[in-house]
């Protein structure tokens, strides 16, 4: 059996805060094969971005730390690598599109200077060669007059163009894995579609794997091969995109799907919501973290945490009382 490109096993991430130690990611496991897209979905604060930062070893210091588990990438455990070795992997073999392009880009450096920095650090290209490669990459991601844009600053570009620059920076060294953290946040729907199509086209051209982090289930349905649903730092459910959308078993996954607006029901029913609030990470329940919001909770849910169990080839769910069939109208066309 071929070893996955990335294998995250029992990952734990903690933050030392003034109020106490917060465990933002707990016992998280998933794999990503070469060339496939894994979509990670969940509400804000569930640990999606922290997981990405842990993989990249970019957790804020000194308060953030990997508290357990392994992150194996191409045969190496990133969680245990020396800083110098990790710096050679980050940006070269693993690229990342950060959530907000205006903060990801340096406002006092030109677009060109920021693009060629990675090439000069990770390749043997000379400055002139790096400049040509950067211009080619800007053209590749659909930025007009790329030679002119090389000399401009981030504030001179539109939001969509800044996002394309961030993608160009992440891909300029042709990585094996791209982590895209909310790559379409704050973009209008037309630009959002263009960015997603761009990532998909570049993925097929380069043969790279993609981890797509988003709260938008529609984006997940259109782009992902496999899906991981996170809740309060843990994995609630995972499987193929068809498992999750056509046969959701965890009540949280079902709640997320039910909350998607349906045009055919728009004039008939109110939008479905998940009652209650996500528990605070400093005051997590002893048992299942979704127990206080779950309509199928049992007595043991309040005192015991369910382990994730395999119910099909790739379909896994962490629930004492998983659904046996999807609720009416839960599935959407993928």
Short mmCIF file of N, CA and C in Angstrom, two decimals, residues 22 45 50-51 61 74 84 90 97 123 128 139 182 229 240-241 254 267 271 273-274 289 291 304 314:
data_model
loop_
_atom_site.label_atom_id
_atom_site.label_comp_id
_atom_site.label_asym_id
_atom_site.label_seq_id
_atom_site.Cartn_x
_atom_site.Cartn_y
_atom_site.Cartn_z
N UNK A 22 -4.83 25.97 26.98
CA UNK A 22 -5.94 25.68 26.08
C UNK A 22 -5.50 24.62 25.07
N UNK A 45 -13.32 28.70 15.08
CA UNK A 45 -12.82 28.30 16.39
C UNK A 45 -12.71 26.81 16.61
N UNK A 50 -5.50 26.37 13.14
CA UNK A 50 -4.45 25.95 14.06
C UNK A 50 -3.80 24.66 13.55
N UNK A 51 -4.61 23.78 12.98
CA UNK A 51 -4.07 22.54 12.39
C UNK A 51 -3.11 22.87 11.26
N UNK A 61 4.74 31.80 18.90
CA UNK A 61 5.67 31.45 19.96
C UNK A 61 5.77 32.60 20.98
N UNK A 74 6.28 13.03 3.55
CA UNK A 74 7.33 12.45 2.72
C UNK A 74 8.41 11.78 3.57
N UNK A 84 15.93 24.55 11.46
CA UNK A 84 16.66 24.76 10.21
C UNK A 84 16.17 23.82 9.11
N UNK A 90 9.34 24.28 4.41
CA UNK A 90 8.29 25.29 4.37
C UNK A 90 8.53 26.27 3.23
N UNK A 97 -1.41 29.19 1.38
CA UNK A 97 -2.17 30.40 1.07
C UNK A 97 -2.84 30.84 2.36
N UNK A 123 16.04 27.72 -4.12
CA UNK A 123 16.56 27.21 -5.39
C UNK A 123 17.94 27.81 -5.66
N UNK A 128 18.33 37.32 -11.83
CA UNK A 128 17.67 37.55 -13.12
C UNK A 128 16.73 36.39 -13.47
N UNK A 139 1.86 35.72 -14.41
CA UNK A 139 1.08 35.53 -15.62
C UNK A 139 0.26 34.25 -15.53
N UNK A 182 -8.93 29.27 3.94
CA UNK A 182 -9.98 30.23 3.56
C UNK A 182 -9.51 31.10 2.39
N UNK A 229 -14.61 16.81 9.06
CA UNK A 229 -15.49 17.73 9.78
C UNK A 229 -14.97 17.85 11.20
N UNK A 240 -15.17 10.24 2.29
CA UNK A 240 -15.16 10.82 0.96
C UNK A 240 -16.22 11.91 0.88
N UNK A 241 -16.13 12.75 -0.12
CA UNK A 241 -17.11 13.83 -0.26
C UNK A 241 -18.52 13.25 -0.39
N UNK A 254 -24.81 16.63 10.12
CA UNK A 254 -26.18 16.76 9.63
C UNK A 254 -26.71 18.17 9.87
N UNK A 267 -39.14 29.93 0.31
CA UNK A 267 -40.38 30.63 0.68
C UNK A 267 -41.25 29.83 1.63
N UNK A 271 -34.64 29.09 7.98
CA UNK A 271 -33.35 28.42 7.92
C UNK A 271 -33.14 27.58 9.18
N UNK A 273 -31.05 25.96 12.14
CA UNK A 273 -29.88 26.34 12.93
C UNK A 273 -29.52 25.21 13.89
N UNK A 274 -28.27 25.21 14.34
CA UNK A 274 -27.84 24.28 15.38
C UNK A 274 -27.97 25.02 16.71
N UNK A 289 -18.11 16.63 23.13
CA UNK A 289 -18.09 18.10 23.09
C UNK A 289 -19.32 18.68 22.39
N UNK A 291 -22.36 17.36 23.00
CA UNK A 291 -23.48 16.85 23.78
C UNK A 291 -24.53 17.90 24.10
N UNK A 304 -18.65 10.45 28.97
CA UNK A 304 -17.63 9.72 28.22
C UNK A 304 -17.47 10.32 26.82
N UNK A 314 -13.74 4.40 4.06
CA UNK A 314 -13.08 5.64 4.45
C UNK A 314 -13.92 6.47 5.41
#
